Tab-separated table of C-alpha atoms in Angstrom:
chain	number	residue	atom	x	y	z
A	1461	MET	CA	36.289	-69.942	39.944
A	1462	TYR	CA	39.894	-70.755	40.556
A	1463	LEU	CA	39.208	-74.473	40.803
A	1464	LEU	CA	37.538	-74.424	37.447
A	1465	GLN	CA	40.486	-72.805	35.908
A	1466	LEU	CA	42.899	-75.258	37.523
A	1467	SER	CA	40.876	-78.302	36.327
A	1468	THR	CA	40.955	-76.910	32.874
A	1469	ALA	CA	44.645	-76.500	32.977
A	1470	LEU	CA	45.128	-80.172	33.775
A	1471	VAL	CA	42.922	-81.318	30.913
A	1472	VAL	CA	44.592	-79.311	28.247
A	1473	GLY	CA	48.143	-79.504	29.472
A	1474	THR	CA	51.014	-81.105	27.648
A	1475	SER	CA	51.605	-84.911	27.936
A	1476	LEU	CA	52.204	-86.092	31.479
A	1477	MET	CA	54.696	-88.769	32.660
A	1478	CYS	CA	52.872	-91.200	34.853
A	1479	VAL	CA	54.182	-93.978	37.145
A	1480	VAL	CA	52.413	-96.924	38.688
A	1481	VAL	CA	53.111	-97.129	42.412
A	1482	SER	CA	52.127	-100.193	44.468
A	1483	GLU	CA	50.791	-99.965	48.059
A	1484	ALA	CA	53.670	-99.564	50.487
A	1485	SER	CA	52.037	-101.816	53.215
A	1486	SER	CA	51.851	-104.972	51.024
A	1487	PRO	CA	55.230	-106.769	50.722
A	1488	PRO	CA	55.941	-108.569	47.489
A	1489	GLU	CA	54.592	-112.102	47.046
A	1490	THR	CA	57.340	-114.805	46.715
A	1491	ASN	CA	55.364	-117.028	44.411
A	1492	THR	CA	54.826	-114.418	41.860
A	1493	CYS	CA	57.003	-113.053	39.172
A	1494	SER	CA	56.859	-110.325	36.768
A	1495	VAL	CA	57.628	-112.549	33.759
A	1496	VAL	CA	56.327	-115.987	32.812
A	1497	SER	CA	58.862	-117.720	30.572
A	1498	CYS	CA	57.612	-121.295	30.236
A	1499	GLY	CA	55.638	-122.602	27.284
A	1500	ILE	CA	54.214	-120.803	24.426
A	1501	PRO	CA	52.400	-117.657	25.459
A	1502	GLY	CA	48.679	-118.281	25.846
A	1503	LEU	CA	45.881	-116.010	24.910
A	1504	PRO	CA	45.647	-112.706	26.828
A	1505	GLY	CA	43.741	-113.171	30.068
A	1506	ARG	CA	40.902	-111.033	31.312
A	1507	ASP	CA	41.565	-107.734	32.887
A	1508	GLY	CA	42.045	-108.024	36.589
A	1509	ARG	CA	39.930	-106.262	39.133
A	1510	ASP	CA	40.689	-102.698	39.969
A	1511	GLY	CA	43.009	-102.437	42.816
A	1512	THR	CA	42.524	-100.205	45.806
A	1513	LYS	CA	43.170	-96.508	45.127
A	1514	GLY	CA	46.740	-95.629	45.923
A	1515	GLU	CA	47.900	-92.614	47.731
A	1516	LYS	CA	48.350	-89.378	45.963
A	1517	GLY	CA	51.686	-89.239	44.408
A	1518	ASP	CA	54.103	-86.429	44.293
A	1519	GLN	CA	53.645	-83.709	41.761
A	1520	GLY	CA	55.356	-84.472	38.583
A	1521	VAL	CA	58.370	-82.724	37.425
A	1522	GLY	CA	57.106	-82.125	33.940
A	1523	LEU	CA	56.318	-78.707	32.377
A	1524	LYS	CA	52.962	-77.022	33.280
A	1525	GLY	CA	50.409	-77.142	30.474
A	1526	HIS	CA	48.734	-74.124	28.859
A	1527	GLN	CA	45.660	-72.638	30.644
A	1528	GLY	CA	42.446	-74.222	29.339
A	1529	SER	CA	39.390	-72.358	28.073
A	1530	PRO	CA	36.788	-71.101	30.688
A	1531	GLY	CA	34.225	-73.727	31.707
A	1532	LYS	CA	30.480	-73.191	32.114
A	1533	ALA	CA	29.272	-70.638	34.641
A	1534	GLY	CA	28.333	-72.090	38.016
A	1535	PRO	CA	25.078	-71.326	39.857
A	1536	PRO	CA	24.766	-67.743	41.313
A	1537	GLY	CA	25.975	-67.258	44.830
A	1538	LEU	CA	24.011	-65.893	47.748
A	1539	LEU	CA	23.318	-62.103	47.892
A	1540	GLY	CA	26.015	-60.387	49.858
A	1541	ILE	CA	25.582	-57.821	52.597
A	1542	GLN	CA	25.069	-54.143	51.243
A	1543	GLY	CA	28.244	-52.235	51.515
A	1544	PRO	CA	28.492	-48.662	52.981
A	1545	PRO	CA	27.466	-45.634	50.625
A	1546	GLY	CA	30.272	-44.246	48.551
A	1547	GLU	CA	31.422	-40.672	48.465
A	1548	LYS	CA	29.212	-38.041	46.600
A	1549	GLY	CA	30.354	-37.644	42.989
A	1550	GLN	CA	30.950	-34.319	41.202
A	1551	LYS	CA	28.035	-32.380	39.627
A	1552	GLY	CA	27.266	-33.692	36.113
A	1553	GLU	CA	26.765	-31.597	32.998
A	1554	THR	CA	23.358	-30.024	32.074
A	1555	ALA	CA	21.206	-32.454	30.135
A	1556	ALA	CA	19.648	-29.748	27.799
A	1557	THR	CA	20.890	-29.973	24.263
A	1558	ASP	CA	21.701	-27.086	21.937
A	1559	ALA	CA	18.556	-27.834	19.891
A	1560	THR	CA	16.403	-27.418	22.991
A	1561	GLN	CA	18.114	-24.164	23.955
A	1562	ASN	CA	17.567	-22.816	20.421
A	1563	GLU	CA	13.896	-23.698	20.638
A	1564	VAL	CA	13.558	-21.856	23.912
A	1565	THR	CA	15.306	-18.810	22.488
A	1566	ALA	CA	13.037	-18.804	19.459
A	1567	LEU	CA	9.939	-19.007	21.616
A	1568	GLU	CA	11.196	-16.157	23.783
A	1569	ASN	CA	11.734	-14.034	20.684
A	1570	LYS	CA	8.249	-14.763	19.404
A	1571	LEU	CA	6.854	-13.901	22.819
A	1572	GLN	CA	8.670	-10.535	22.735
A	1573	ALA	CA	7.456	-9.849	19.141
A	1574	LEU	CA	3.863	-10.744	20.155
A	1575	GLN	CA	4.082	-8.518	23.232
A	1576	ALA	CA	5.364	-5.594	21.077
A	1577	GLU	CA	2.565	-6.136	18.559
A	1578	PHE	CA	0.028	-6.322	21.412
A	1579	ASN	CA	1.347	-3.115	22.934
A	1580	LYS	CA	1.025	-1.412	19.521
A	1581	TYR	CA	-2.614	-2.298	19.084
A	1582	LYS	CA	-3.294	-1.638	22.771
A	1583	ASN	CA	-1.855	1.852	22.343
A	1584	VAL	CA	-4.001	2.419	19.234
A	1585	VAL	CA	-7.103	1.395	21.140
A	1586	LEU	CA	-6.137	3.613	24.091
A	1587	LEU	CA	-5.508	6.563	21.731
A	1588	GLN	CA	-8.869	6.094	20.103
A	1589	GLY	CA	-10.687	5.675	23.399
A	1590	LEU	CA	-10.937	7.510	26.651
A	1591	THR	CA	-9.754	6.004	29.943
A	1592	VAL	CA	-11.340	6.611	33.300
A	1593	ARG	CA	-9.359	4.884	36.097
A	1594	GLN	CA	-9.329	1.193	35.183
A	1595	LYS	CA	-11.856	1.455	32.303
A	1596	THR	CA	-11.192	2.392	28.742
A	1597	PHE	CA	-14.184	3.420	26.582
A	1598	PHE	CA	-13.895	3.346	22.854
A	1599	SER	CA	-16.399	3.520	19.944
A	1600	THR	CA	-16.606	0.970	17.113
A	1601	ARG	CA	-18.361	3.600	14.973
A	1602	ARG	CA	-20.625	0.802	13.792
A	1603	GLN	CA	-24.391	1.118	13.886
A	1604	ASP	CA	-26.322	-1.892	15.065
A	1605	THR	CA	-29.061	-3.148	17.380
A	1606	PHE	CA	-28.604	-3.459	21.154
A	1607	ALA	CA	-28.333	-7.271	20.995
A	1608	ASN	CA	-25.799	-7.208	18.180
A	1609	GLY	CA	-23.807	-4.495	19.888
A	1610	ARG	CA	-23.639	-6.423	23.129
A	1611	ALA	CA	-22.538	-9.587	21.206
A	1612	LEU	CA	-19.897	-7.610	19.321
A	1613	CYS	CA	-18.416	-6.258	22.491
A	1614	ALA	CA	-18.426	-9.714	24.068
A	1615	LYS	CA	-16.661	-11.140	21.013
A	1616	ALA	CA	-13.909	-8.558	21.498
A	1617	GLU	CA	-13.688	-9.724	25.180
A	1618	ALA	CA	-15.157	-6.402	26.332
A	1619	ALA	CA	-18.604	-5.304	27.453
A	1620	LEU	CA	-21.146	-2.806	26.206
A	1621	ALA	CA	-20.443	0.454	28.100
A	1622	CYS	CA	-22.360	1.184	31.334
A	1623	PRO	CA	-21.115	4.287	33.121
A	1624	LYS	CA	-21.290	4.037	36.887
A	1625	ASN	CA	-20.329	7.620	37.788
A	1626	ALA	CA	-20.265	11.102	36.269
A	1627	ALA	CA	-16.635	10.809	35.040
A	1628	GLU	CA	-17.349	7.628	33.115
A	1629	ASN	CA	-20.532	9.167	31.676
A	1630	ALA	CA	-18.554	12.271	30.603
A	1631	ALA	CA	-16.124	10.010	28.706
A	1632	LEU	CA	-18.995	8.325	26.860
A	1633	HIS	CA	-20.531	11.692	26.043
A	1634	GLU	CA	-17.186	12.776	24.563
A	1635	LEU	CA	-17.120	9.687	22.318
A	1636	THR	CA	-20.719	10.157	21.146
A	1637	LYS	CA	-19.910	13.797	20.301
A	1638	ARG	CA	-17.055	12.657	18.093
A	1639	ASP	CA	-19.261	10.327	16.162
A	1640	ALA	CA	-22.453	12.548	16.415
A	1641	LYS	CA	-24.417	9.375	17.110
A	1642	LEU	CA	-26.593	7.841	19.814
A	1643	ALA	CA	-24.865	5.041	21.758
A	1644	PHE	CA	-26.435	2.115	23.570
A	1645	LEU	CA	-25.577	1.537	27.206
A	1646	ASP	CA	-25.590	-1.936	28.775
A	1647	ILE	CA	-28.662	-1.135	30.849
A	1648	THR	CA	-32.200	-2.400	30.281
A	1649	ASP	CA	-35.594	-2.916	31.974
A	1650	ILE	CA	-36.478	-5.870	29.803
A	1651	GLN	CA	-37.157	-8.156	32.824
A	1652	THR	CA	-39.227	-5.657	34.865
A	1653	GLU	CA	-40.635	-2.510	33.377
A	1654	GLY	CA	-39.151	0.569	35.038
A	1655	ARG	CA	-36.483	-1.381	36.900
A	1656	PHE	CA	-33.251	-0.750	35.003
A	1657	VAL	CA	-30.446	-3.146	35.666
A	1658	TYR	CA	-26.922	-3.927	34.404
A	1659	ALA	CA	-26.161	-7.032	32.310
A	1660	ASN	CA	-25.472	-9.023	35.494
A	1661	GLY	CA	-28.955	-8.163	36.888
A	1662	ALA	CA	-27.742	-5.664	39.516
A	1663	PRO	CA	-29.815	-2.430	39.767
A	1664	VAL	CA	-28.186	0.646	38.265
A	1665	SER	CA	-26.181	2.641	40.809
A	1666	TYR	CA	-25.816	5.844	38.724
A	1667	THR	CA	-28.188	7.499	36.240
A	1668	ASN	CA	-28.217	10.630	34.118
A	1669	TRP	CA	-31.747	10.677	32.682
A	1670	LYS	CA	-32.816	13.418	30.481
A	1671	GLU	CA	-35.821	15.389	31.913
A	1672	GLY	CA	-39.023	13.435	31.367
A	1673	GLU	CA	-37.115	10.176	30.828
A	1674	PRO	CA	-37.444	7.272	30.982
A	1675	ASN	CA	-40.965	7.396	29.602
A	1676	ASP	CA	-41.340	4.060	27.835
A	1677	ALA	CA	-42.926	5.603	24.763
A	1678	HIS	CA	-45.266	3.199	23.025
A	1679	ARG	CA	-44.568	0.801	25.843
A	1680	SER	CA	-41.610	-0.639	24.020
A	1681	GLU	CA	-38.520	1.337	25.162
A	1682	ASP	CA	-36.514	-1.156	27.150
A	1683	CYS	CA	-32.984	-0.010	26.329
A	1684	VAL	CA	-30.975	3.121	27.147
A	1685	THR	CA	-28.967	5.457	24.952
A	1686	VAL	CA	-26.678	8.288	25.789
A	1687	LEU	CA	-27.338	11.466	23.752
A	1688	ALA	CA	-24.535	13.037	21.783
A	1689	GLU	CA	-25.603	16.618	22.439
A	1690	ASN	CA	-25.480	16.589	26.241
A	1691	GLY	CA	-24.598	13.133	27.557
A	1692	GLN	CA	-27.998	12.603	29.150
A	1693	TRP	CA	-29.895	9.324	28.873
A	1694	ASN	CA	-33.075	8.329	27.077
A	1695	ASP	CA	-34.917	5.028	27.011
A	1696	LEU	CA	-35.393	3.734	23.536
A	1697	HIS	CA	-36.555	0.659	21.676
A	1698	CYS	CA	-33.692	-1.789	21.502
A	1699	THR	CA	-33.647	-1.613	17.693
A	1700	ASP	CA	-34.737	2.019	17.188
A	1701	ALA	CA	-31.271	3.538	17.391
A	1702	PHE	CA	-30.186	1.439	14.454
A	1703	GLN	CA	-33.292	2.236	12.519
A	1704	LYS	CA	-32.955	5.883	13.176
A	1705	GLN	CA	-29.421	5.868	11.895
A	1706	LEU	CA	-30.607	4.048	8.766
A	1707	ASP	CA	-33.331	6.687	8.300
A	1708	ALA	CA	-30.788	9.436	8.697
A	1709	LEU	CA	-28.495	7.870	6.166
A	1710	GLU	CA	-31.396	7.398	3.767
A	1711	ASN	CA	-32.255	11.088	4.088
A	1712	LYS	CA	-28.614	12.014	3.473
A	1713	PHE	CA	-28.519	9.705	0.440
A	1714	GLN	CA	-31.609	11.289	-1.057
A	1715	ALA	CA	-30.263	14.756	-0.493
A	1716	LEU	CA	-26.995	13.775	-2.105
A	1717	GLN	CA	-28.825	12.180	-5.003
A	1718	ALA	CA	-30.703	15.360	-5.570
A	1719	GLN	CA	-27.475	17.372	-5.549
A	1720	PHE	CA	-25.870	14.885	-7.914
A	1721	ASN	CA	-28.762	15.187	-10.386
A	1722	ILE	CA	-28.442	19.017	-10.318
A	1723	CYS	CA	-24.664	18.738	-10.849
A	1724	LYS	CA	-25.096	16.158	-13.598
A	1725	LYS	CA	-27.532	18.461	-15.418
A	1726	ALA	CA	-25.154	21.416	-15.067
A	1727	VAL	CA	-22.305	19.254	-16.521
A	1728	LEU	CA	-24.429	18.151	-19.387
A	1729	LEU	CA	-25.433	21.698	-20.103
A	1730	GLN	CA	-21.769	22.763	-20.170
A	1731	GLY	CA	-20.754	19.770	-22.250
A	1732	LEU	CA	-21.789	18.443	-25.644
A	1733	ARG	CA	-23.250	15.026	-26.208
A	1734	VAL	CA	-22.687	12.706	-29.194
A	1735	GLY	CA	-24.349	9.314	-28.963
A	1736	GLN	CA	-23.459	7.863	-25.565
A	1737	LYS	CA	-20.522	10.234	-25.067
A	1738	THR	CA	-20.584	13.626	-23.284
A	1739	PHE	CA	-17.540	15.866	-23.915
A	1740	ILE	CA	-16.734	18.467	-21.264
A	1741	SER	CA	-14.015	21.151	-21.225
A	1742	THR	CA	-12.084	22.271	-18.152
A	1743	PRO	CA	-10.627	25.736	-17.873
A	1744	GLN	CA	-7.432	24.409	-16.454
A	1745	HIS	CA	-4.043	24.517	-18.186
A	1746	GLU	CA	-2.282	21.206	-17.692
A	1747	THR	CA	0.199	18.826	-19.252
A	1748	PHE	CA	-0.979	15.781	-21.167
A	1749	THR	CA	-0.080	13.402	-18.318
A	1750	ASN	CA	-1.815	15.517	-15.661
A	1751	GLY	CA	-4.802	16.108	-17.840
A	1752	ARG	CA	-5.240	12.401	-18.442
A	1753	ALA	CA	-4.906	11.691	-14.686
A	1754	GLN	CA	-7.517	14.328	-13.797
A	1755	CYS	CA	-10.029	12.966	-16.283
A	1756	VAL	CA	-9.571	9.462	-14.799
A	1757	LYS	CA	-9.959	10.831	-11.263
A	1758	ALA	CA	-13.267	12.389	-12.337
A	1759	GLY	CA	-14.477	9.035	-13.584
A	1760	GLY	CA	-13.929	9.847	-17.255
A	1761	THR	CA	-11.149	9.723	-19.854
A	1762	LEU	CA	-9.226	12.256	-21.875
A	1763	ALA	CA	-11.289	12.865	-25.017
A	1764	SER	CA	-10.473	10.880	-28.136
A	1765	PRO	CA	-12.760	11.597	-31.064
A	1766	LYS	CA	-13.435	8.555	-33.249
A	1767	ASN	CA	-15.584	10.156	-35.984
A	1768	VAL	CA	-16.313	13.476	-37.564
A	1769	SER	CA	-19.250	14.227	-35.272
A	1770	GLU	CA	-17.158	13.716	-32.121
A	1771	ASN	CA	-14.337	15.793	-33.532
A	1772	SER	CA	-16.720	18.656	-34.373
A	1773	VAL	CA	-17.924	18.705	-30.792
A	1774	LEU	CA	-14.340	18.873	-29.435
A	1775	ARG	CA	-13.569	21.706	-31.822
A	1776	GLU	CA	-16.610	23.579	-30.567
A	1777	LEU	CA	-15.591	23.128	-26.949
A	1778	ALA	CA	-12.002	24.222	-27.699
A	1779	GLY	CA	-13.371	27.212	-29.639
A	1780	LYS	CA	-15.460	28.342	-26.695
A	1781	ALA	CA	-12.352	28.412	-24.538
A	1782	SER	CA	-10.076	29.738	-27.309
A	1783	MET	CA	-7.678	27.046	-26.396
A	1784	PHE	CA	-5.967	24.127	-28.008
A	1785	ALA	CA	-6.943	20.886	-26.234
A	1786	PHE	CA	-5.125	17.580	-25.797
A	1787	ILE	CA	-6.814	14.482	-27.113
A	1788	ASP	CA	-5.977	10.978	-25.862
A	1789	LEU	CA	-3.647	9.935	-28.674
A	1790	THR	CA	0.133	9.432	-28.532
A	1791	ASP	CA	2.989	7.842	-30.464
A	1792	ILE	CA	5.188	7.498	-27.371
A	1793	GLN	CA	5.774	3.781	-27.880
A	1794	THR	CA	6.460	3.813	-31.632
A	1795	GLU	CA	7.220	7.034	-33.475
A	1796	GLY	CA	4.611	7.819	-36.103
A	1797	ARG	CA	2.207	5.117	-34.847
A	1798	PHE	CA	-0.453	6.968	-32.952
A	1799	VAL	CA	-2.664	4.906	-30.587
A	1800	TYR	CA	-5.402	5.378	-28.039
A	1801	SER	CA	-4.681	5.027	-24.349
A	1802	ASN	CA	-5.544	1.286	-24.542
A	1803	GLY	CA	-2.916	0.744	-27.216
A	1804	VAL	CA	-5.407	0.359	-30.138
A	1805	PRO	CA	-4.318	2.174	-33.340
A	1806	VAL	CA	-6.394	5.284	-34.205
A	1807	SER	CA	-9.445	4.608	-36.363
A	1808	TYR	CA	-10.153	8.229	-37.281
A	1809	THR	CA	-7.756	11.194	-37.856
A	1810	ASN	CA	-8.040	14.833	-38.841
A	1811	TRP	CA	-4.480	15.917	-39.247
A	1812	LYS	CA	-3.672	19.419	-40.401
A	1813	GLY	CA	-1.700	19.560	-43.644
A	1814	GLY	CA	1.910	18.617	-43.084
A	1815	GLU	CA	1.137	17.064	-39.730
A	1816	PRO	CA	2.255	15.117	-37.798
A	1817	ASN	CA	5.773	16.404	-38.355
A	1818	ASN	CA	7.466	15.590	-35.008
A	1819	VAL	CA	9.305	18.913	-34.747
A	1820	ASN	CA	12.708	18.469	-33.097
A	1821	GLY	CA	11.830	14.784	-32.651
A	1822	ILE	CA	9.906	15.392	-29.401
A	1823	GLU	CA	6.263	15.761	-30.416
A	1824	ASP	CA	4.475	12.619	-29.098
A	1825	CYS	CA	1.028	14.011	-28.237
A	1826	VAL	CA	-1.887	15.423	-30.221
A	1827	ILE	CA	-3.780	18.711	-29.857
A	1828	ILE	CA	-6.947	19.866	-31.598
A	1829	SER	CA	-7.226	23.407	-33.035
A	1830	PRO	CA	-10.030	25.567	-31.666
A	1831	GLU	CA	-10.215	27.241	-35.091
A	1832	ASN	CA	-10.856	24.351	-37.447
A	1833	GLY	CA	-10.721	21.169	-35.415
A	1834	GLN	CA	-7.595	19.913	-37.202
A	1835	TRP	CA	-4.929	18.064	-35.361
A	1836	ASN	CA	-1.220	18.759	-34.726
A	1837	ASP	CA	1.386	16.689	-32.888
A	1838	PHE	CA	2.674	18.473	-29.817
A	1839	LEU	CA	5.014	18.120	-26.834
A	1840	LEU	CA	4.117	15.670	-24.118
A	1841	GLY	CA	5.129	17.802	-21.159
A	1842	GLN	CA	3.605	21.130	-22.160
A	1843	MET	CA	0.383	22.606	-20.903
A	1844	PHE	CA	-2.987	23.234	-22.496
A	1845	LEU	CA	-2.498	26.526	-24.311
A	1846	ASN	CA	-4.755	29.467	-25.041
A	1847	SER	CA	-4.584	30.015	-28.738
A	1848	THR	CA	-5.793	31.731	-31.852
A	1849	GLU	CA	-5.298	30.752	-35.479
A	1850	ALA	CA	-4.857	32.716	-38.688
A	1851	ARG	CA	-4.121	31.388	-42.148
A	1852	GLY	CA	-2.875	28.073	-40.781
A	1853	LYS	CA	-0.586	29.758	-38.225
A	1854	ILE	CA	-1.388	29.136	-34.602
A	1855	PHE	CA	-0.542	31.556	-31.742
A	1856	VAL	CA	-0.409	30.169	-28.262
A	1857	THR	CA	0.286	31.339	-24.700
A	1858	ASN	CA	-0.162	29.976	-21.123
A	1859	GLY	CA	-0.252	33.386	-19.577
A	1860	ALA	CA	3.393	33.451	-18.389
A	1861	GLU	CA	5.528	36.523	-18.639
A	1862	GLY	CA	9.252	37.098	-19.259
A	1863	ASN	CA	11.725	39.430	-20.904
A	1864	TYR	CA	12.464	39.171	-24.583
A	1865	GLN	CA	15.236	36.565	-24.296
A	1866	VAL	CA	13.201	34.440	-21.864
A	1867	SER	CA	10.295	34.613	-24.300
A	1868	ARG	CA	12.490	33.417	-27.195
A	1869	ASP	CA	14.034	30.651	-25.118
A	1870	THR	CA	10.632	29.513	-23.839
A	1871	CYS	CA	9.196	29.260	-27.366
A	1872	SER	CA	12.330	27.571	-28.680
A	1873	HIS	CA	12.194	24.966	-25.924
A	1874	LEU	CA	8.720	24.069	-27.105
A	1875	GLY	CA	9.903	23.693	-30.652
A	1876	LEU	CA	8.153	26.955	-31.537
A	1877	GLN	CA	9.206	30.547	-32.095
A	1878	ILE	CA	8.106	33.856	-30.650
A	1879	ALA	CA	4.915	35.279	-32.277
A	1880	SER	CA	5.751	37.304	-35.428
A	1881	PRO	CA	2.624	38.434	-37.337
A	1882	ARG	CA	3.258	38.994	-41.069
A	1883	ASN	CA	-0.094	40.294	-42.086
A	1884	ASP	CA	-3.166	41.977	-40.646
A	1885	GLU	CA	-5.071	38.760	-40.072
A	1886	GLU	CA	-2.223	37.277	-38.045
A	1887	ASN	CA	-1.853	40.508	-36.107
A	1888	LYS	CA	-5.513	40.421	-35.190
A	1889	ALA	CA	-5.125	36.901	-33.930
A	1890	VAL	CA	-2.176	37.926	-31.732
A	1891	HIS	CA	-4.091	40.981	-30.526
A	1892	LYS	CA	-7.088	38.861	-29.588
A	1893	LEU	CA	-4.975	36.523	-27.469
A	1894	ALA	CA	-3.134	39.385	-25.706
A	1895	GLU	CA	-6.406	41.171	-25.068
A	1896	LYS	CA	-7.812	38.018	-23.459
A	1897	PHE	CA	-5.118	38.166	-20.773
A	1898	GLY	CA	-5.104	41.948	-20.582
A	1899	LYS	CA	-1.331	42.057	-21.190
A	1900	LYS	CA	1.002	43.481	-23.780
A	1901	ALA	CA	3.024	40.806	-25.538
A	1902	PHE	CA	6.462	40.647	-27.088
A	1903	LEU	CA	6.703	40.130	-30.895
A	1904	GLY	CA	9.665	38.327	-32.467
A	1905	MET	CA	11.132	41.178	-34.558
A	1906	ASN	CA	13.952	43.420	-33.280
A	1907	ASP	CA	16.595	45.980	-34.465
A	1908	GLN	CA	19.397	44.726	-32.161
A	1909	LYS	CA	21.874	44.488	-35.027
A	1910	THR	CA	21.087	47.703	-36.826
A	1911	GLU	CA	19.321	50.590	-35.163
A	1912	GLY	CA	16.016	51.386	-36.916
A	1913	VAL	CA	16.132	48.309	-39.098
A	1914	PHE	CA	13.695	45.746	-37.662
A	1915	LYS	CA	14.071	42.188	-38.877
A	1916	HIS	CA	12.508	38.774	-38.227
A	1917	LEU	CA	14.457	36.105	-36.383
A	1918	ASN	CA	15.553	34.552	-39.704
A	1919	GLY	CA	17.193	37.845	-40.730
A	1920	ASN	CA	14.502	38.889	-43.233
A	1921	ARG	CA	13.300	42.479	-43.149
A	1922	MET	CA	9.747	43.150	-42.148
A	1923	GLU	CA	7.239	43.492	-44.957
A	1924	TYR	CA	4.320	44.140	-42.631
A	1925	SER	CA	4.076	46.436	-39.575
A	1926	LYS	CA	1.342	47.957	-37.340
A	1927	TRP	CA	3.211	50.750	-35.613
A	1928	ALA	CA	1.303	53.057	-33.295
A	1929	PRO	CA	1.451	56.793	-34.190
A	1930	LYS	CA	4.989	58.298	-33.741
A	1931	GLU	CA	6.524	54.832	-33.303
A	1932	PRO	CA	9.171	53.524	-33.379
A	1933	HIS	CA	11.113	56.331	-31.724
A	1934	GLY	CA	13.296	54.918	-28.927
A	1935	LYS	CA	17.114	54.692	-29.489
A	1936	ASP	CA	17.579	51.979	-26.783
A	1937	GLU	CA	14.282	50.273	-27.504
A	1938	ASP	CA	15.222	47.282	-29.672
A	1939	CYS	CA	12.235	45.056	-29.195
A	1940	ILE	CA	8.523	45.280	-30.129
A	1941	GLU	CA	5.377	44.917	-28.048
A	1942	ILE	CA	1.781	44.763	-29.231
A	1943	TYR	CA	-0.684	47.063	-27.460
A	1944	MET	CA	-4.181	46.254	-26.319
A	1945	ASP	CA	-5.497	47.947	-29.466
A	1946	GLY	CA	-3.348	45.845	-31.731
A	1947	ASN	CA	-0.768	48.541	-32.541
A	1948	TRP	CA	3.008	48.110	-32.014
A	1949	ASN	CA	5.500	49.990	-29.922
A	1950	ASP	CA	9.254	49.660	-29.697
A	1951	ILE	CA	10.401	48.950	-26.137
A	1952	SER	CA	13.416	47.831	-24.116
A	1953	CYS	CA	14.122	44.064	-24.379
A	1954	SER	CA	14.697	43.818	-20.625
A	1955	VAL	CA	11.072	44.455	-19.494
A	1956	ASN	CA	8.630	41.604	-18.904
A	1957	ARG	CA	5.777	40.987	-21.305
A	1958	LEU	CA	3.326	38.188	-22.099
A	1959	ILE	CA	5.092	35.233	-23.729
A	1960	MET	CA	3.369	34.277	-26.966
A	1961	CYS	CA	4.584	31.615	-29.445
A	1962	GLU	CA	3.579	30.545	-32.908
A	1963	PHE	CA	3.724	27.335	-34.949
């Protein structure tokens, strides 16, 4: 390596000063000279032979040349002797990357979540079942053949139950009592009649046969069931349990069908039929929204008459109950545009004169009069009302009671006013409604401003009255109630009476 570098330095060095040095052992020839000076110079002669190589001269004095470029690599040297082992280095850093660590953490989290989910379902199974030592028995509540039941249990990585002691049998008995059903055990004598074995072929080590069992009835009872009533065993056809359950269900269905038919006939007798529609009245007092919901829950809809015949039937039903009834029409979306529940505009109407009038801007529903079948717009949130009608005036109540001021406020909140009969016909209508509830009712007139001078709420004096004998007579009795016989009595305004409104 060093020689190569030195050789290169000589080749590319700066210009060298050279001298020719003769051999020291050869003295100079006397018949020779360095210059020939006679005659005209002849042609150059041939080069002489190379002389013997002279001794190496002294190193020149000139400047050393620049180092030359590296030469070609020489052939590889012989393999050297292996040196002694070095000292042990320091421990390197862990090779795992952040991404790998994140993946490990994510998998651990998934494992924890799966374990939690497993524990939840496991706890549910354990709650539903009964555990005896290391076994947990639970019922699928499904009804099927022996073969299908065994396959279902195997699919769930379990086995069809086979109690091997009294405790396990008691647990199975408890489960069958809960379901009130027979349950197959994983015991059969399919291979050898009378020799009952487990699924693995081992003979049964515990039995709890009912007296007289097994009897192999009809020579076809190869499976075993545990009875719900006492936990004892009975041999049975391997498909009979399922068939018996089906038979029991069929019997229940037929019984229910008979009850349904009776109920249906009773409903039809109570209702009235027009074409394909049957209209039925309920005695309940409800708001429009609740009434609609109850009809849907019963598999029907709130009534919406679409012709004269249907409206006449609704009037008859309302008349029987002496109640106004909601019909399935509203103008909730657009004031004055009444539509059915499906949003279609009404195709038939039977409005009372002057209706709909949207009193106080809050009447979005429709009620039908029990007196004449005419319609009136009414408040959405108010209940079905018991009612009577006289000369176009309608008197209503829901049976609630209150003092005079509460009665006024209640009626006012409904956009109505407290009942104030102005003639004998109206008084009979009020009397009829009060009599239905067996309660005395407040009337709207009073003498709170001037003792003995009874006036209507608008300040007008009464032109009609129906005082009972010797009435009015009380000094501190400023309000009026109607008796069960239709006569009037003055009474304190602080007592509670039936709240009755009119519109």
